GROMACS .gro file of N, CA and C in nm:
model
  474
    1MET      N    1   0.081  -0.113   0.029
    1MET     CA    2  -0.013  -0.018  -0.018
    1MET      C    3   0.102   0.159  -0.008
    2THR      N    4   0.044   0.229  -0.080
    2THR     CA    5   0.150   0.348  -0.092
    2THR      C    6   0.052   0.447  -0.050
    3ALA      N    7   0.134   0.578   0.029
    3ALA     CA    8   0.065   0.682   0.070
    3ALA      C    9   0.066   0.783  -0.037
    4PRO      N   10  -0.048   0.883  -0.041
    4PRO     CA   11  -0.138   0.930  -0.143
    4PRO      C   12  -0.074   1.036  -0.125
    5THR      N   13   0.031   1.105  -0.274
    5THR     CA   14   0.133   1.211  -0.246
    5THR      C   15   0.034   1.279  -0.262
    6ASP      N   16  -0.107   1.356  -0.305
    6ASP     CA   17  -0.117   1.470  -0.309
    6ASP      C   18  -0.232   1.459  -0.208
    7LEU      N   19  -0.206   1.553  -0.146
    7LEU     CA   20  -0.336   1.598   0.006
    7LEU      C   21  -0.391   1.671  -0.067
    8PRO      N   22  -0.555   1.676  -0.037
    8PRO     CA   23  -0.687   1.759  -0.089
    8PRO      C   24  -0.630   1.894  -0.029
    9VAL      N   25  -0.646   2.032  -0.111
    9VAL     CA   26  -0.626   2.146  -0.052
    9VAL      C   27  -0.773   2.168   0.025
   10PRO      N   28  -0.789   2.227   0.099
   10PRO     CA   29  -0.916   2.240   0.185
   10PRO      C   30  -0.948   2.430   0.116
   11THR      N   31  -1.046   2.422   0.094
   11THR     CA   32  -1.107   2.507   0.008
   11THR      C   33  -1.183   2.657   0.139
   12PRO      N   34  -1.174   2.721   0.136
   12PRO     CA   35  -1.225   2.845   0.270
   12PRO      C   36  -1.375   2.815   0.232
   13PRO      N   37  -1.435   2.864   0.306
   13PRO     CA   38  -1.565   2.886   0.285
   13PRO      C   39  -1.654   3.046   0.206
   14THR      N   40  -1.742   2.984   0.118
   14THR     CA   41  -1.790   3.120   0.069
   14THR      C   42  -1.951   3.129   0.015
   15HIS      N   43  -1.961   3.247  -0.027
   15HIS     CA   44  -2.122   3.228  -0.009
   15HIS      C   45  -2.140   3.284  -0.150
   16GLY      N   46  -2.271   3.305  -0.204
   16GLY     CA   47  -2.273   3.374  -0.320
   16GLY      C   48  -2.235   3.519  -0.340
   17CYS      N   49  -2.204   3.619  -0.462
   17CYS     CA   50  -2.241   3.754  -0.430
   17CYS      C   51  -2.326   3.777  -0.448
   18ALA      N   52  -2.420   3.914  -0.376
   18ALA     CA   53  -2.551   3.972  -0.340
   18ALA      C   54  -2.589   4.012  -0.485
   19ARG      N   55  -2.520   4.016  -0.611
   19ARG     CA   56  -2.594   4.053  -0.729
   19ARG      C   57  -2.574   3.954  -0.817
   20CYS      N   58  -2.475   3.893  -0.831
   20CYS     CA   59  -2.453   3.830  -0.949
   20CYS      C   60  -2.436   3.670  -0.928
   21GLY      N   61  -2.369   3.640  -0.762
   21GLY     CA   62  -2.422   3.484  -0.694
   21GLY      C   63  -2.248   3.452  -0.762
   22ALA      N   64  -2.157   3.509  -0.803
   22ALA     CA   65  -2.039   3.430  -0.744
   22ALA      C   66  -1.992   3.432  -0.655
   23PRO      N   67  -1.914   3.267  -0.631
   23PRO     CA   68  -1.847   3.329  -0.498
   23PRO      C   69  -1.745   3.363  -0.421
   24VAL      N   70  -1.827   3.428  -0.298
   24VAL     CA   71  -1.725   3.514  -0.252
   24VAL      C   72  -1.686   3.517  -0.112
   25GLY      N   73  -1.572   3.510  -0.007
   25GLY     CA   74  -1.560   3.509   0.093
   25GLY      C   75  -1.611   3.530   0.199
   26PRO      N   76  -1.638   3.474   0.296
   26PRO     CA   77  -1.697   3.573   0.418
   26PRO      C   78  -1.685   3.679   0.468
   27GLY      N   79  -1.810   3.729   0.496
   27GLY     CA   80  -1.797   3.938   0.530
   27GLY      C   81  -1.783   4.011   0.391
   28VAL      N   82  -1.784   3.922   0.269
   28VAL     CA   83  -1.772   4.042   0.138
   28VAL      C   84  -1.949   3.972   0.113
   29GLY      N   85  -1.986   4.115   0.097
   29GLY     CA   86  -2.118   4.085  -0.008
   29GLY      C   87  -2.114   4.089  -0.148
   30LEU      N   88  -2.016   4.183  -0.196
   30LEU     CA   89  -1.998   4.148  -0.400
   30LEU      C   90  -1.877   4.142  -0.404
   31CYS      N   91  -1.886   4.059  -0.527
   31CYS     CA   92  -1.756   4.055  -0.603
   31CYS      C   93  -1.710   4.122  -0.681
   32GLU      N   94  -1.562   4.119  -0.697
   32GLU     CA   95  -1.477   4.199  -0.768
   32GLU      C   96  -1.562   4.255  -0.888
   33GLU      N   97  -1.590   4.179  -0.977
   33GLU     CA   98  -1.683   4.208  -1.073
   33GLU      C   99  -1.798   4.357  -1.059
   34CYS      N  100  -1.886   4.312  -0.941
   34CYS     CA  101  -2.000   4.387  -0.880
   34CYS      C  102  -1.951   4.497  -0.811
   35ASN      N  103  -1.880   4.532  -0.780
   35ASN     CA  104  -1.794   4.639  -0.714
   35ASN      C  105  -1.615   4.633  -0.695
   36PRO      N  106  -1.645   4.686  -0.845
   36PRO     CA  107  -1.470   4.735  -0.895
   36PRO      C  108  -1.387   4.816  -0.839
   37LEU      N  109  -1.448   4.899  -0.757
   37LEU     CA  110  -1.371   4.987  -0.710
   37LEU      C  111  -1.348   4.974  -0.524
   38GLY      N  112  -1.409   4.877  -0.460
   38GLY     CA  113  -1.323   4.773  -0.355
   38GLY      C  114  -1.448   4.854  -0.255
   39LEU      N  115  -1.600   4.953  -0.287
   39LEU     CA  116  -1.615   4.990  -0.198
   39LEU      C  117  -1.672   4.913  -0.083
   40ARG      N  118  -1.703   4.982   0.056
   40ARG     CA  119  -1.750   4.862   0.148
   40ARG      C  120  -1.861   4.910   0.147
   41ASP      N  121  -1.967   4.768   0.184
   41ASP     CA  122  -2.085   4.730   0.208
   41ASP      C  123  -2.136   4.813   0.296
   42SER      N  124  -2.284   4.800   0.295
   42SER     CA  125  -2.376   4.847   0.407
   42SER      C  126  -2.349   4.791   0.513
   43ALA      N  127  -2.311   4.868   0.648
   43ALA     CA  128  -2.307   4.808   0.771
   43ALA      C  129  -2.456   4.718   0.819
   44SER      N  130  -2.440   4.643   0.875
   44SER     CA  131  -2.590   4.578   0.876
   44SER      C  132  -2.691   4.679   0.990
   45SER      N  133  -2.599   4.749   1.080
   45SER     CA  134  -2.654   4.852   1.173
   45SER      C  135  -2.735   4.909   1.035
   46GLN      N  136  -2.677   4.985   0.957
   46GLN     CA  137  -2.779   5.034   0.855
   46GLN      C  138  -2.893   5.034   0.796
   47VAL      N  139  -2.831   4.891   0.773
   47VAL     CA  140  -2.971   4.808   0.705
   47VAL      C  141  -3.091   4.800   0.798
   48HIS      N  142  -3.060   4.768   0.927
   48HIS     CA  143  -3.160   4.692   1.046
   48HIS      C  144  -3.217   4.831   1.059
   49GLY      N  145  -3.122   4.941   1.049
   49GLY     CA  146  -3.188   5.086   1.088
   49GLY      C  147  -3.282   5.166   1.021
   50THR      N  148  -3.263   5.127   0.868
   50THR     CA  149  -3.321   5.138   0.781
   50THR      C  150  -3.465   5.087   0.743
   51ALA      N  151  -3.472   4.925   0.839
   51ALA     CA  152  -3.595   4.844   0.826
   51ALA      C  153  -3.710   4.932   0.963
   52PHE      N  154  -3.600   4.931   1.042
   52PHE     CA  155  -3.672   5.004   1.179
   52PHE      C  156  -3.752   5.119   1.145
   53LEU      N  157  -3.671   5.203   1.078
   53LEU     CA  158  -3.748   5.347   1.052
   53LEU      C  159  -3.891   5.286   0.937
   54GLY      N  160  -3.848   5.247   0.859
   54GLY     CA  161  -3.979   5.214   0.763
   54GLY      C  162  -4.090   5.164   0.866
   55VAL      N  163  -4.059   5.055   0.947
   55VAL     CA  164  -4.166   5.036   1.057
   55VAL      C  165  -4.209   5.128   1.086
   56VAL      N  166  -4.151   5.187   1.216
   56VAL     CA  167  -4.172   5.336   1.262
   56VAL      C  168  -4.287   5.439   1.168
   57ILE      N  169  -4.236   5.448   1.060
   57ILE     CA  170  -4.299   5.517   0.958
   57ILE      C  171  -4.430   5.520   0.973
   58GLY      N  172  -4.460   5.356   0.939
   58GLY     CA  173  -4.620   5.291   0.901
   58GLY      C  174  -4.651   5.311   1.022
   59VAL      N  175  -4.605   5.281   1.114
   59VAL     CA  176  -4.692   5.306   1.249
   59VAL      C  177  -4.762   5.348   1.241
   60ILE      N  178  -4.692   5.519   1.227
   60ILE     CA  179  -4.713   5.637   1.239
   60ILE      C  180  -4.828   5.659   1.155
   61LEU      N  181  -4.804   5.642   1.011
   61LEU     CA  182  -4.925   5.657   0.918
   61LEU      C  183  -5.054   5.571   0.913
   62LEU      N  184  -5.023   5.468   0.975
   62LEU     CA  185  -5.150   5.392   1.013
   62LEU      C  186  -5.243   5.491   1.124
   63ALA      N  187  -5.150   5.538   1.240
   63ALA     CA  188  -5.248   5.631   1.352
   63ALA      C  189  -5.257   5.741   1.257
   64VAL      N  190  -5.200   5.822   1.226
   64VAL     CA  191  -5.289   5.933   1.155
   64VAL      C  192  -5.436   5.844   1.047
   65LEU      N  193  -5.390   5.760   0.977
   65LEU     CA  194  -5.498   5.729   0.894
   65LEU      C  195  -5.647   5.662   1.008
   66ALA      N  196  -5.612   5.616   1.094
   66ALA     CA  197  -5.702   5.581   1.162
   66ALA      C  198  -5.755   5.709   1.267
   67ARG      N  199  -5.717   5.752   1.293
   67ARG     CA  200  -5.755   5.919   1.327
   67ARG      C  201  -5.846   5.992   1.252
   68ALA      N  202  -5.771   5.968   1.142
   68ALA     CA  203  -5.906   6.055   1.027
   68ALA      C  204  -6.010   5.943   0.992
   69ALA      N  205  -5.979   5.881   1.002
   69ALA     CA  206  -6.143   5.812   0.957
   69ALA      C  207  -6.219   5.781   1.064
   70THR      N  208  -6.179   5.778   1.200
   70THR     CA  209  -6.270   5.820   1.308
   70THR      C  210  -6.341   5.945   1.377
   71SER      N  211  -6.255   6.090   1.290
   71SER     CA  212  -6.256   6.189   1.332
   71SER      C  213  -6.408   6.196   1.302
   72GLY      N  214  -6.454   6.319   1.384
   72GLY     CA  215  -6.621   6.342   1.351
   72GLY      C  216  -6.698   6.262   1.417
   73LEU      N  217  -6.666   6.144   1.536
   73LEU     CA  218  -6.781   6.017   1.536
   73LEU      C  219  -6.791   6.053   1.644
   74GLY      N  220  -6.927   6.065   1.723
   74GLY     CA  221  -6.972   6.048   1.849
   74GLY      C  222  -6.955   6.206   1.904
   75PRO      N  223  -6.993   6.233   2.036
   75PRO     CA  224  -7.030   6.084   2.117
   75PRO      C  225  -7.146   6.025   2.087
   76PHE      N  226  -7.173   5.883   2.168
   76PHE     CA  227  -7.288   5.858   2.115
   76PHE      C  228  -7.378   5.820   2.281
   77PRO      N  229  -7.440   5.917   2.273
   77PRO     CA  230  -7.563   5.903   2.436
   77PRO      C  231  -7.634   5.761   2.375
   78ALA      N  232  -7.705   5.693   2.485
   78ALA     CA  233  -7.744   5.623   2.472
   78ALA      C  234  -7.891   5.546   2.616
   79THR      N  235  -7.970   5.544   2.578
   79THR     CA  236  -8.075   5.493   2.683
   79THR      C  237  -8.124   5.333   2.684
   80ILE      N  238  -8.156   5.279   2.780
   80ILE     CA  239  -8.232   5.143   2.734
   80ILE      C  240  -8.401   5.157   2.796
   81ASP      N  241  -8.426   5.125   2.661
   81ASP     CA  242  -8.587   5.153   2.671
   81ASP      C  243  -8.653   5.057   2.717
   82ALA      N  244  -8.617   4.918   2.699
   82ALA     CA  245  -8.716   4.826   2.777
   82ALA      C  246  -8.618   4.706   2.791
   83VAL      N  247  -8.690   4.619   2.847
   83VAL     CA  248  -8.577   4.538   2.859
   83VAL      C  249  -8.707   4.420   2.920
   84GLU      N  250  -8.707   4.263   2.783
   84GLU     CA  251  -8.789   4.202   2.836
   84GLU      C  252  -8.752   4.020   2.840
   85ALA      N  253  -8.794   3.891   2.865
   85ALA     CA  254  -8.774   3.817   2.878
   85ALA      C  255  -8.785   3.795   2.779
   86ALA      N  256  -8.703   3.681   2.662
   86ALA     CA  257  -8.707   3.623   2.536
   86ALA      C  258  -8.640   3.489   2.544
   87GLY      N  259  -8.716   3.356   2.528
   87GLY     CA  260  -8.614   3.268   2.558
   87GLY      C  261  -8.540   3.204   2.648
   88PRO      N  262  -8.391   3.208   2.585
   88PRO     CA  263  -8.270   3.181   2.720
   88PRO      C  264  -8.201   3.317   2.776
   89GLY      N  265  -8.235   3.421   2.726
   89GLY     CA  266  -8.174   3.545   2.754
   89GLY      C  267  -8.288   3.687   2.753
   90LEU      N  268  -8.254   3.792   2.733
   90LEU     CA  269  -8.305   3.914   2.737
   90LEU      C  270  -8.318   3.976   2.632
   91SER      N  271  -8.416   4.040   2.570
   91SER     CA  272  -8.434   4.169   2.452
   91SER      C  273  -8.416   4.260   2.522
   92VAL      N  274  -8.280   4.343   2.494
   92VAL     CA  275  -8.284   4.522   2.533
   92VAL      C  276  -8.339   4.557   2.432
   93THR      N  277  -8.401   4.670   2.448
   93THR     CA  278  -8.422   4.780   2.339
   93THR      C  279  -8.372   4.904   2.364
   94LEU      N  280  -8.254   4.958   2.283
   94LEU     CA  281  -8.202   5.060   2.309
   94LEU      C  282  -8.231   5.193   2.207
   95THR      N  283  -8.193   5.299   2.305
   95THR     CA  284  -8.206   5.402   2.189
   95THR      C  285  -8.075   5.534   2.148
   96VAL      N  286  -7.976   5.487   2.054
   96VAL     CA  287  -7.890   5.553   2.070
   96VAL      C  288  -7.852   5.653   1.975
   97THR      N  289  -7.795   5.789   1.992
   97THR     CA  290  -7.778   5.886   1.929
   97THR      C  291  -7.641   5.925   1.893
   98ASN      N  292  -7.625   5.950   1.705
   98ASN     CA  293  -7.489   5.998   1.703
   98ASN      C  294  -7.462   6.140   1.718
   99GLN      N  295  -7.419   6.181   1.778
   99GLN     CA  296  -7.397   6.370   1.775
   99GLN      C  297  -7.262   6.410   1.730
  100GLY      N  298  -7.245   6.332   1.590
  100GLY     CA  299  -7.124   6.367   1.570
  100GLY      C  300  -7.136   6.389   1.436
  101ASP      N  301  -7.020   6.456   1.384
  101ASP     CA  302  -7.056   6.482   1.234
  101ASP      C  303  -7.035   6.380   1.096
  102GLY      N  304  -7.000   6.281   1.157
  102GLY     CA  305  -6.959   6.173   1.070
  102GLY      C  306  -7.059   6.041   1.092
  103THR      N  307  -7.062   6.006   0.958
  103THR     CA  308  -7.159   5.854   0.987
  103THR      C  309  -7.067   5.728   1.023
  104GLY      N  310  -7.127   5.665   1.140
  104GLY     CA  311  -7.050   5.559   1.175
  104GLY      C  312  -7.128   5.482   1.269
  105GLN      N  313  -7.061   5.376   1.334
  105GLN     CA  314  -7.111   5.317   1.472
  105GLN      C  315  -7.033   5.277   1.569
  106THR      N  316  -7.079   5.206   1.690
  106THR     CA  317  -6.997   5.159   1.777
  106THR      C  318  -7.021   5.109   1.850
  107THR      N  319  -7.001   5.046   1.959
  107THR     CA  320  -6.972   4.942   2.035
  107THR      C  321  -7.034   5.023   2.184
  108CYS      N  322  -7.175   4.943   2.208
  108CYS     CA  323  -7.238   4.955   2.346
  108CYS      C  324  -7.211   4.887   2.470
  109ARG      N  325  -7.166   4.893   2.621
  109ARG     CA  326  -7.138   4.828   2.684
  109ARG      C  327  -7.243   4.802   2.790
  110ILE      N  328  -7.355   4.648   2.800
  110ILE     CA  329  -7.475   4.661   2.882
  110ILE      C  330  -7.419   4.592   3.038
  111ALA      N  331  -7.475   4.643   3.129
  111ALA     CA  332  -7.425   4.605   3.231
  111ALA      C  333  -7.550   4.602   3.334
  112PRO      N  334  -7.580   4.496   3.470
  112PRO     CA  335  -7.664   4.540   3.541
  112PRO      C  336  -7.624   4.643   3.599
  113THR      N  337  -7.753   4.756   3.666
  113THR     CA  338  -7.715   4.869   3.738
  113THR      C  339  -7.684   4.834   3.859
  114ASP      N  340  -7.680   4.724   3.959
  114ASP     CA  341  -7.655   4.727   4.056
  114ASP      C  342  -7.477   4.641   4.069
  115ASP      N  343  -7.409   4.663   3.947
  115ASP     CA  344  -7.310   4.585   3.899
  115ASP      C  345  -7.159   4.684   3.960
  116ARG      N  346  -7.103   4.637   4.051
  116ARG     CA  347  -7.062   4.764   4.092
  116ARG      C  348  -6.902   4.705   4.083
  117SER      N  349  -6.854   4.606   4.002
  117SER     CA  350  -6.756   4.495   3.987
  117SER      C  351  -6.720   4.528   3.831
  118THR      N  352  -6.588   4.520   3.801
  118THR     CA  353  -6.533   4.571   3.665
  118THR      C  354  -6.559   4.403   3.573
  119ALA      N  355  -6.680   4.363   3.575
  119ALA     CA  356  -6.727   4.252   3.515
  119ALA      C  357  -6.752   4.329   3.356
  120PRO      N  358  -6.707   4.263   3.266
  120PRO     CA  359  -6.718   4.351   3.141
  120PRO      C  360  -6.890   4.359   3.078
  121GLY      N  361  -7.005   4.280   3.118
  121GLY     CA  362  -7.117   4.283   3.106
  121GLY      C  363  -7.097   4.181   2.987
  122THR      N  364  -7.188   4.253   2.886
  122THR     CA  365  -7.181   4.243   2.734
  122THR      C  366  -7.183   4.355   2.665
  123PHE      N  367  -7.160   4.319   2.542
  123PHE     CA  368  -7.135   4.421   2.449
  123PHE      C  369  -7.177   4.411   2.336
  124VAL      N  370  -7.263   4.495   2.269
  124VAL     CA  371  -7.353   4.503   2.150
  124VAL      C  372  -7.299   4.602   2.048
  125LEU      N  373  -7.309   4.573   1.921
  125LEU     CA  374  -7.299   4.663   1.813
  125LEU      C  375  -7.407   4.757   1.752
  126THR      N  376  -7.377   4.879   1.748
  126THR     CA  377  -7.510   4.975   1.701
  126THR      C  378  -7.521   4.942   1.552
  127PRO      N  379  -7.636   5.000   1.477
  127PRO     CA  380  -7.624   4.967   1.326
  127PRO      C  381  -7.593   5.133   1.295
  128GLN      N  382  -7.521   5.153   1.160
  128GLN     CA  383  -7.473   5.259   1.106
  128GLN      C  384  -7.591   5.375   1.135
  129LEU      N  385  -7.514   5.459   1.170
  129LEU     CA  386  -7.575   5.619   1.210
  129LEU      C  387  -7.533   5.715   1.161
  130SER      N  388  -7.577   5.793   1.106
  130SER     CA  389  -7.552   5.919   0.998
  130SER      C  390  -7.559   6.019   1.088
  131ALA      N  391  -7.481   6.115   1.070
  131ALA     CA  392  -7.467   6.245   1.173
  131ALA      C  393  -7.601   6.294   1.202
  132GLY      N  394  -7.565   6.309   1.378
  132GLY     CA  395  -7.742   6.351   1.451
  132GLY      C  396  -7.853   6.250   1.404
  133GLU      N  397  -7.832   6.124   1.354
  133GLU     CA  398  -7.922   6.029   1.344
  133GLU      C  399  -7.928   5.981   1.504
  134THR      N  400  -8.076   5.975   1.490
  134THR     CA  401  -8.104   5.834   1.644
  134THR      C  402  -8.174   5.722   1.629
  135ARG      N  403  -8.121   5.632   1.663
  135ARG     CA  404  -8.236   5.521   1.643
  135ARG      C  405  -8.228   5.437   1.743
  136THR      N  406  -8.389   5.339   1.712
  136THR     CA  407  -8.373   5.203   1.847
  136THR      C  408  -8.379   5.130   1.810
  137PHE      N  409  -8.323   4.987   1.849
  137PHE     CA  410  -8.298   4.892   1.763
  137PHE      C  411  -8.303   4.778   1.924
  138THR      N  412  -8.326   4.675   1.881
  138THR     CA  413  -8.298   4.541   2.042
  138THR      C  414  -8.225   4.456   1.973
  139ALA      N  415  -8.159   4.419   2.118
  139ALA     CA  416  -8.061   4.324   2.085
  139ALA      C  417  -8.101   4.233   2.182
  140SER      N  418  -7.995   4.112   2.175
  140SER     CA  419  -8.051   3.981   2.258
  140SER      C  420  -7.964   3.960   2.316
  141VAL      N  421  -7.929   3.920   2.472
  141VAL     CA  422  -7.821   3.918   2.531
  141VAL      C  423  -7.887   3.779   2.654
  142THR      N  424  -7.808   3.712   2.662
  142THR     CA  425  -7.797   3.602   2.708
  142THR      C  426  -7.681   3.558   2.859
  143GLU      N  427  -7.601   3.692   2.872
  143GLU     CA  428  -7.544   3.681   2.963
  143GLU      C  429  -7.587   3.719   3.080
  144PHE      N  430  -7.682   3.736   3.103
  144PHE     CA  431  -7.779   3.817   3.218
  144PHE      C  432  -7.868   3.719   3.259
  145GLY      N  433  -7.924   3.573   3.211
  145GLY     CA  434  -8.031   3.500   3.248
  145GLY      C  435  -8.122   3.545   3.143
  146ALA      N  436  -8.302   3.493   3.190
  146ALA     CA  437  -8.429   3.565   3.146
  146ALA      C  438  -8.471   3.588   3.221
  147THR      N  439  -8.444   3.639   3.345
  147THR     CA  440  -8.521   3.715   3.428
  147THR      C  441  -8.511   3.860   3.395
  148PRO      N  442  -8.611   3.960   3.359
  148PRO     CA  443  -8.523   4.096   3.333
  148PRO      C  444  -8.524   4.175   3.432
  149LEU      N  445  -8.401   4.250   3.468
  149LEU     CA  446  -8.365   4.337   3.524
  149LEU      C  447  -8.316   4.483   3.519
  150ASP      N  448  -8.251   4.550   3.617
  150ASP     CA  449  -8.230   4.670   3.567
  150ASP      C  450  -8.090   4.671   3.502
  151LEU      N  451  -8.102   4.736   3.349
  151LEU     CA  452  -7.960   4.770   3.324
  151LEU      C  453  -7.918   4.886   3.265
  152THR      N  454  -7.767   4.855   3.242
  152THR     CA  455  -7.746   5.018   3.263
  152THR      C  456  -7.654   5.018   3.086
  153VAL      N  457  -7.692   5.118   3.020
  153VAL     CA  458  -7.604   5.111   2.893
  153VAL      C  459  -7.466   5.265   2.871
  154SER      N  460  -7.345   5.223   2.825
  154SER     CA  461  -7.257   5.310   2.789
  154SER      C  462  -7.194   5.277   2.633
  155CYS      N  463  -7.183   5.378   2.553
  155CYS     CA  464  -7.116   5.368   2.486
  155CYS      C  465  -7.015   5.473   2.401
  156ARG      N  466  -6.863   5.359   2.366
  156ARG     CA  467  -6.792   5.443   2.329
  156ARG      C  468  -6.804   5.529   2.220
  157THR      N  469  -6.697   5.643   2.239
  157THR     CA  470  -6.674   5.715   2.109
  157THR      C  471  -6.542   5.668   2.071
  158PRO      N  472  -6.517   5.643   1.923
  158PRO     CA  473  -6.353   5.604   1.879
  158PRO      C  474  -6.285   5.688   1.933
   0.00000   0.00000   0.00000
């Protein structure tokens, strides 16, 4: 048995050039053909900072758009007109007014009048209300049982 005369030469690790895919060494983004002047690559902090800035600007833009979409809505004063037993729950008749100058709808919280806890009660969504419109509608709720009781309502302004 004879010993091999040529030992394999280890090749350094490489990855593809960011533009053309030619093999380049670690820590290098572009090959010599794509970067003939040997300019430095962008630092990772620059790349991540640009991405972070884009996310921050996007969040601010969404907040401004949300504020513009909800401006002029409400307040929405509401009253409970009737509470009646209806099957396994209650039928609650509400009157809600949109005192704002835009069309919209809101979420109203219905809870027992004597409920002094922070329990969520139940929530109902009002129909669309034009500016200055008052509308009466009926909602079915099962969270309080089927025995009529005194309820209170409060509607949020977006």
